[in-house]
Short mmCIF file of C-alpha atoms in Angstrom, two decimals:
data_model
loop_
_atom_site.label_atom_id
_atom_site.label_comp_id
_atom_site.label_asym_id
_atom_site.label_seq_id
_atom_site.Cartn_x
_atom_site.Cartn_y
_atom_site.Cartn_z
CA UNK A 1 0.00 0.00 0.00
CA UNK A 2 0.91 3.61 -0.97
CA UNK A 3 1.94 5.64 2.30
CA UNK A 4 -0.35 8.50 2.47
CA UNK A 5 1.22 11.93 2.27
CA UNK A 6 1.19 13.82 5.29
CA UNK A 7 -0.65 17.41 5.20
CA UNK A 8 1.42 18.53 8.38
CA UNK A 9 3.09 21.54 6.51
CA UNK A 10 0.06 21.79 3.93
CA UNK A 11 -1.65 25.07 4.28
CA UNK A 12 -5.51 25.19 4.99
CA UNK A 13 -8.33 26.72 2.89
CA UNK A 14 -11.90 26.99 4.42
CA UNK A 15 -14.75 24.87 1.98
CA UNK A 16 -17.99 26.84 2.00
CA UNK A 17 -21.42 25.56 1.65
CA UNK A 18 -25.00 25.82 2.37
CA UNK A 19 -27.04 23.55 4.75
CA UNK A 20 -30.55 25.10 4.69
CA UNK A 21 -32.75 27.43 3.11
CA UNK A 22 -32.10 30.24 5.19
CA UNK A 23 -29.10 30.74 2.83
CA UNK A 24 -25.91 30.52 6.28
CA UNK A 25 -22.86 29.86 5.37
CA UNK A 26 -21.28 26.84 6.79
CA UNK A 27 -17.35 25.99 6.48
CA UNK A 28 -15.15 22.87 7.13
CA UNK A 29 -11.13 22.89 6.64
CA UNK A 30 -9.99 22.32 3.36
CA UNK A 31 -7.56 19.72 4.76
CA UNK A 32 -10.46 17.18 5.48
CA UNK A 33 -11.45 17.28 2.19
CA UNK A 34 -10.81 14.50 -0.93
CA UNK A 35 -12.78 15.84 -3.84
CA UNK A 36 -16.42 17.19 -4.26
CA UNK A 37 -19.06 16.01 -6.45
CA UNK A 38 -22.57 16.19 -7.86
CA UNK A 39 -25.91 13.81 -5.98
CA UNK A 40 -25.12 10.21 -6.71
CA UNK A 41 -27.61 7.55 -6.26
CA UNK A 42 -27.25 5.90 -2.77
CA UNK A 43 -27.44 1.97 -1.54
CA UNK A 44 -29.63 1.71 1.77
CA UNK A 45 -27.69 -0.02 4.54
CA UNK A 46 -29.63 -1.84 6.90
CA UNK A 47 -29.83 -0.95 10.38
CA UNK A 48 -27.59 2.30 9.85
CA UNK A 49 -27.71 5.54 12.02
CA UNK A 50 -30.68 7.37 10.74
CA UNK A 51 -28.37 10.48 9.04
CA UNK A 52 -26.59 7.90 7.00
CA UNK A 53 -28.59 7.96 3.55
CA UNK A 54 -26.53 5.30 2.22
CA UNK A 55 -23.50 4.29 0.50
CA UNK A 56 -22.15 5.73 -3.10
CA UNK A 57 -19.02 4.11 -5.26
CA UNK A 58 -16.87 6.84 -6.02
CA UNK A 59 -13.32 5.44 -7.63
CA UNK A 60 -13.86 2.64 -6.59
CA UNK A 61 -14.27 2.89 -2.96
CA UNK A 62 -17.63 2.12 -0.95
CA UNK A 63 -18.10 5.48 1.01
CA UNK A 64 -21.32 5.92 3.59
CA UNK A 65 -23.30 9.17 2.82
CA UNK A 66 -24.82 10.92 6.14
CA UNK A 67 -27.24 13.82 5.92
CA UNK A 68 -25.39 16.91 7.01
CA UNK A 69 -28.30 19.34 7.97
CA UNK A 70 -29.70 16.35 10.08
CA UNK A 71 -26.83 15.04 11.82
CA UNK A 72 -26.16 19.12 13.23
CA UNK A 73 -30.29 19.91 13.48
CA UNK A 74 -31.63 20.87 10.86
CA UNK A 75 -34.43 19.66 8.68
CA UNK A 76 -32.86 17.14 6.83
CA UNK A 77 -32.51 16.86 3.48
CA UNK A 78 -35.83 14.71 1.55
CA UNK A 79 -35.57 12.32 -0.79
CA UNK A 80 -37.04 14.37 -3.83
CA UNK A 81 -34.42 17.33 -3.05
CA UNK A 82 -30.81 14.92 -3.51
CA UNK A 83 -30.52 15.02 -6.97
CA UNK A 84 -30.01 19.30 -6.40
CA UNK A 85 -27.31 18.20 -3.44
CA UNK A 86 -23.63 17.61 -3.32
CA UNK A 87 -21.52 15.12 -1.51
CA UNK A 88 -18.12 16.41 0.55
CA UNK A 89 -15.97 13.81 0.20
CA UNK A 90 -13.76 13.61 3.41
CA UNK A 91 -11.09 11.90 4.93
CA UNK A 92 -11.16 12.40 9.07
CA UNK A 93 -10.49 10.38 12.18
CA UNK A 94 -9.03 7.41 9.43
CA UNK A 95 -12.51 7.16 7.77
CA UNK A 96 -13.79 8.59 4.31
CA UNK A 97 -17.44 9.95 4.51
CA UNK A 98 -19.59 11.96 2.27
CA UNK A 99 -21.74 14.86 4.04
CA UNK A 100 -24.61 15.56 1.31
CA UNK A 101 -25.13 19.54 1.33
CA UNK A 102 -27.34 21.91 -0.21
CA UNK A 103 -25.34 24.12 -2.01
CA UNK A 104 -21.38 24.38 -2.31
CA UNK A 105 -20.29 27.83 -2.31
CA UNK A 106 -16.39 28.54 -3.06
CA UNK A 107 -13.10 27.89 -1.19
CA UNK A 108 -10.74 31.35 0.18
CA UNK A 109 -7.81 31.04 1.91
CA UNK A 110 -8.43 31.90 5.91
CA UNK A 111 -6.02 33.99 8.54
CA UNK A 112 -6.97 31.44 11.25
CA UNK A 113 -6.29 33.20 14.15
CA UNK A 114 -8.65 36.01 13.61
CA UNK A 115 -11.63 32.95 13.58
CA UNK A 116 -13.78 34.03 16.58
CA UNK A 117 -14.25 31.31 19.19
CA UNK A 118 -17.86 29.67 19.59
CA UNK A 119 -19.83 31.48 22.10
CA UNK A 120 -19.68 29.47 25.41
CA UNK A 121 -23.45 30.21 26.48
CA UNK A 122 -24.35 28.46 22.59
CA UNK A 123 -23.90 24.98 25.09
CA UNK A 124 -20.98 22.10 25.22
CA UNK A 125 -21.73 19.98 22.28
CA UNK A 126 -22.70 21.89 19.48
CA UNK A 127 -21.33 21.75 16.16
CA UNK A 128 -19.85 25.15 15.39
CA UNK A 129 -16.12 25.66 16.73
CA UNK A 130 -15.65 29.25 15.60
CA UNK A 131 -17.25 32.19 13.83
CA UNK A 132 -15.54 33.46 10.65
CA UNK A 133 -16.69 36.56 8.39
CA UNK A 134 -16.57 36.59 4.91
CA UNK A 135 -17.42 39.94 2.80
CA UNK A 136 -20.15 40.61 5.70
CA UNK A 137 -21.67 37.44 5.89
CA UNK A 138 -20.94 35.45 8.87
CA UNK A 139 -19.12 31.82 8.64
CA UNK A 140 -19.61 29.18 10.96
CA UNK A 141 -16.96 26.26 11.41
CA UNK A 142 -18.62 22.86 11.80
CA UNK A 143 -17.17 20.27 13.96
CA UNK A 144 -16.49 17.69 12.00
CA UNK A 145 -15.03 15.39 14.33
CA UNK A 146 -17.55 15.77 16.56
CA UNK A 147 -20.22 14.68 14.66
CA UNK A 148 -18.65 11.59 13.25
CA UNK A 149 -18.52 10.23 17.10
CA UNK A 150 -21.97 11.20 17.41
CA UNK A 151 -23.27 8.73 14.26
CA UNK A 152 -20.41 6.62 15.13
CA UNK A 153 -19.43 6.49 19.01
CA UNK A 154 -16.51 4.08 18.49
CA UNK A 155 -14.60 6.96 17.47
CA UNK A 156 -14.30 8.40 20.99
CA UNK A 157 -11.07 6.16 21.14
CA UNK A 158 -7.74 6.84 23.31
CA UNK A 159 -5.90 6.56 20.12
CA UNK A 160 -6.91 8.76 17.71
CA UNK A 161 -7.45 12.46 19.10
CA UNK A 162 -10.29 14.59 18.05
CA UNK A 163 -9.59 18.20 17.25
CA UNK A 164 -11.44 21.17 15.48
CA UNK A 165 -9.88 22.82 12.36
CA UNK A 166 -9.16 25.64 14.59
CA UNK A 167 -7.66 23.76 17.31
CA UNK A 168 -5.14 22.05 15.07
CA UNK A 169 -4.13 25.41 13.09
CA UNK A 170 -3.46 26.42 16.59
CA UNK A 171 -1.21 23.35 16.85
CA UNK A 172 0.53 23.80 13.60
CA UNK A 173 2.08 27.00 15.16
CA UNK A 174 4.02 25.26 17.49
CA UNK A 175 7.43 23.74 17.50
CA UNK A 176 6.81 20.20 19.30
CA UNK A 177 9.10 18.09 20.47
CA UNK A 178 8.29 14.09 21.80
CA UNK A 179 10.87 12.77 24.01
CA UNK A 180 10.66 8.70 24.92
CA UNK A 181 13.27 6.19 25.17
CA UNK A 182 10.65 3.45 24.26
CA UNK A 183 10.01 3.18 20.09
CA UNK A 184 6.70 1.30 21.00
CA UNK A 185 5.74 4.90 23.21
CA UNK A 186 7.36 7.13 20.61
CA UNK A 187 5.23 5.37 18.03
CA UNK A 188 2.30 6.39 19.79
CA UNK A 189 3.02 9.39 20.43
CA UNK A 190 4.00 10.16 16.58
CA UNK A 191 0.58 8.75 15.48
CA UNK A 192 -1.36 10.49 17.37
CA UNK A 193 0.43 13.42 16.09
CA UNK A 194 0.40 12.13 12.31
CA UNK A 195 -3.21 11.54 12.32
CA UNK A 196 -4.48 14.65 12.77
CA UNK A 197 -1.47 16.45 10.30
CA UNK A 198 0.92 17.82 12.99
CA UNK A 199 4.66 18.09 12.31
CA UNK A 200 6.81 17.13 15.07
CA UNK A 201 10.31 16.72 16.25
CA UNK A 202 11.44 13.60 18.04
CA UNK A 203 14.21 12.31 20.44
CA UNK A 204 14.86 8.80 21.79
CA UNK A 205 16.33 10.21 25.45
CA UNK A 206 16.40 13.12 27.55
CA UNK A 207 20.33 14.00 26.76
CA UNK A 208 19.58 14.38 23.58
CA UNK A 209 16.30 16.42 23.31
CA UNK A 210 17.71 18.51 25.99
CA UNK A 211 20.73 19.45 23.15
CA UNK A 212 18.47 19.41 20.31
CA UNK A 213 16.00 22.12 22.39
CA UNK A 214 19.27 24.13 23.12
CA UNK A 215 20.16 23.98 19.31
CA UNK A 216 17.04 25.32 18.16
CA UNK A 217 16.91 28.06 20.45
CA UNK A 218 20.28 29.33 19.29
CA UNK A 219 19.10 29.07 15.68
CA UNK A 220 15.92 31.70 16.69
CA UNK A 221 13.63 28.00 16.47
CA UNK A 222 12.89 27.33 20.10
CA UNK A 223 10.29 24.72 20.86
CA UNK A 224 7.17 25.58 22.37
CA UNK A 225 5.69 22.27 23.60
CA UNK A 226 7.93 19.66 25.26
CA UNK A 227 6.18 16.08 25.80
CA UNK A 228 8.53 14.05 27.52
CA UNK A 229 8.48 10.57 29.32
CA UNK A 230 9.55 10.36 33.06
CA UNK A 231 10.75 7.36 33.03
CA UNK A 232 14.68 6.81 31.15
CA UNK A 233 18.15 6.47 31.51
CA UNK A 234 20.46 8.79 31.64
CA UNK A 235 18.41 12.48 32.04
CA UNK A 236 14.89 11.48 33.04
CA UNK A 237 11.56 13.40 32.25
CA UNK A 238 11.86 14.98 35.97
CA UNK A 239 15.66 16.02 35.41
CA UNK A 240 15.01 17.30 31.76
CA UNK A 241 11.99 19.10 33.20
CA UNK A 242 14.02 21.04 35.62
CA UNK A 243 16.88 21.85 33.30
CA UNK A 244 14.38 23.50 30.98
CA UNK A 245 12.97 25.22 33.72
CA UNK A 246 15.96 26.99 34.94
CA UNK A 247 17.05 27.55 31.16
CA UNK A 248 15.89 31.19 30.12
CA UNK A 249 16.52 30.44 26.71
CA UNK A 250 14.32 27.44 26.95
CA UNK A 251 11.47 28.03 30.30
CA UNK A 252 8.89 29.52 27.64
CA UNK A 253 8.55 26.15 26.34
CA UNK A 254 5.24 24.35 27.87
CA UNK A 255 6.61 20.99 29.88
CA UNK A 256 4.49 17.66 29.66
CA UNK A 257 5.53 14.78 31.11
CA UNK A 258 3.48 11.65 31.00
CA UNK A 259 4.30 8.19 32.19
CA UNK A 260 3.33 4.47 32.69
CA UNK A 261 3.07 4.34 35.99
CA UNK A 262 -0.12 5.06 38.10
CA UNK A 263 1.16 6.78 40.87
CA UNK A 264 -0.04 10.01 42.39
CA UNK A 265 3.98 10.67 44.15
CA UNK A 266 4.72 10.88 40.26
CA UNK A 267 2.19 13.64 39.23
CA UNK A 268 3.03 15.85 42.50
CA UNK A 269 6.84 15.68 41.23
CA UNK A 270 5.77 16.27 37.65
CA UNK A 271 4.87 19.41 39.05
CA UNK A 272 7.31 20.50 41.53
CA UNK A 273 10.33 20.01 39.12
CA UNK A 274 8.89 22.61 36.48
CA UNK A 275 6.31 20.53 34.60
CA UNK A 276 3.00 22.15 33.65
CA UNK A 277 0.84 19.13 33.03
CA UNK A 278 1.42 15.42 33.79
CA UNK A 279 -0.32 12.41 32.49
CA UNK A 280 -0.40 9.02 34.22
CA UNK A 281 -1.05 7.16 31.22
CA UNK A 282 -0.84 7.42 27.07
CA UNK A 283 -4.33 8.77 26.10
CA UNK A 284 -4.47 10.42 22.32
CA UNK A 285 -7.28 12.52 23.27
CA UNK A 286 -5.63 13.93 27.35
CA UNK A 287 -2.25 14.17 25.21
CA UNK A 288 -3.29 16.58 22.64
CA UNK A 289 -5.76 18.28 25.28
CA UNK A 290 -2.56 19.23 27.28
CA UNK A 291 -1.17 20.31 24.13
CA UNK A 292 -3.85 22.95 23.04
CA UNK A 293 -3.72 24.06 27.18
CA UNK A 294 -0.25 24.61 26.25
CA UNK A 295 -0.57 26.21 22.66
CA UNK A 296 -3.58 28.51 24.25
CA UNK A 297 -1.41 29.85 26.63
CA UNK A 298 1.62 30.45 24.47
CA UNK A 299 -0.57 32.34 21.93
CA UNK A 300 -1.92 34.30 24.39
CA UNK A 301 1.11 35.37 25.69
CA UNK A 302 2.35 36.59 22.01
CA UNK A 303 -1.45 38.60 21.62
CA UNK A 304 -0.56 40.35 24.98
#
């Protein structure tokens, strides 16, 4: 099989399209996105989530078609309106779907950091993840992720994080760095990374990342987010912790350590040698949580 190009470094476009006759403007990252095309005739699938339509054939691939307006609220599409739809062919959390939509209005290039967040009072779980304008119309950002894992709940794994389009151009900013002296732990902590497009650096022990950090920063390329292991020979998580700490050319860097231990004793230290967060166990989804805490505050800090 073909390995799949990454689209760490790829920039990101915003897709626009229509969902319902009162003529909004939704948007989804351009990243997510295989190809577009025109209604095709679906294939019911038995005992389906009630937003999937069906299945269509496109190059030779069997892809499941969900009702977009539905699966976020709205009145969902009807039968005798398809053959006026389109399909969004996209590839997220590992799976191709199609989202059938109304109307498909044009792709621009975005400036995502001036995307507005989603109002907290509009609730938890809702679909929009940040308000964009576009020649005075207002754009909202759908979710994507989210609803997948509400049509399919199997995708609220501990391996494959979920993030909005926002949250990972917010990622893409930073310069990461995954420290782990264990290639089975580095390889999870590089997929969770490669599956939802983030570039990375990587080290195999805490000597060395601690030199490649003090390299970068000399070369005006400092790391932002450190995610480090506690547990290896030579400079442990702890000790690496505390010599970025007490580094000014490295202490803006946000320090993660996680480890395979469950012990509270290893937490509390996490945190008294200079950590900021501190995970007692791999989990995609806490991982790249800590991450965004970390990104958030390091963008802030620049805005201020």
């Amino acid at each position: 099989m073909a390995k799949v190009e990454s689209k760490a470094n790829q920039s990101q476009g915003m897709l626009m399209f229509k969902l319902n006759m009162q003529q909004q403007l939704f948007a989804i990252g351009t990243l997510k996105v295989r190809e577009i095309v025109p209604y095709q005739p679906t294939t019911q699938i038995p005992y389906s989530h009630h937003h999937v339509v069906g299945t269509v054939t496109i190059r030779g691939k069997t892809i499941p078609v969900i009702d977009m307006p539905g699966a976020i609220g709205f009145r969902p599409i009807q039968p005798e309106e398809y053959s006026n739809t389109y399909l969004i062919v996209t590839d997220c959390l590992r799976t191709v779907v199609a989202f059938m939509v109304r109307s498909i209005e044009k792709i621009i290039e975005c400036n995502w950091r001036s995307i507005e967040p989603a109002p907290e009072s509009a609730g938890k779980d809702v679909f929009v993840t940040g308000i964009a304008r576009f020649e005075d119309q207002i754009v909202q950002m759908l979710d994507v992720e989210l609803l997948l894992s509400k049509i399919y709940p199997q995708y609220e794994s501990a391996t494959i994080p979920m993030v909005t389009d926002v949250e990972r151009e917010l990622l893409k900013q930073m310069n990461i760095l995954l420290v782990d002296d264990s290639s089975i732990a580095r390889k999870q902590l590089s997929d969770a990374l490669d599956s939802i497009n983030i570039s990375y650096h990587i080290s195999n022990n805490g000597l060395d990342a601690l030199d490649k950090m003090r390299t970068a920063a000399a070369n005006g390329q400092a790391f932002d987010l450190l995610v480090s292991d506690i547990e290896m020979p030579g400079l442990d998580g702890y000790e690496l912790a505390f010599e970025v700490q007490n580094d000014k050319s490295l202490n803006h860097c946000y320090r993660i350590l996680h480890t395979s231990l469950s012990s509270e004793i290893s937490v509390d230290r996490a945190h008294q040698v200079g950590a900021h967060d501190a995970l007692e166990k791999f989990n995609a989804g806490e991982l790249v949580k800590s991450m965004l805490k970390g990104a958030k505050s390091i963008n802030d800090q620049l805005v201020a």
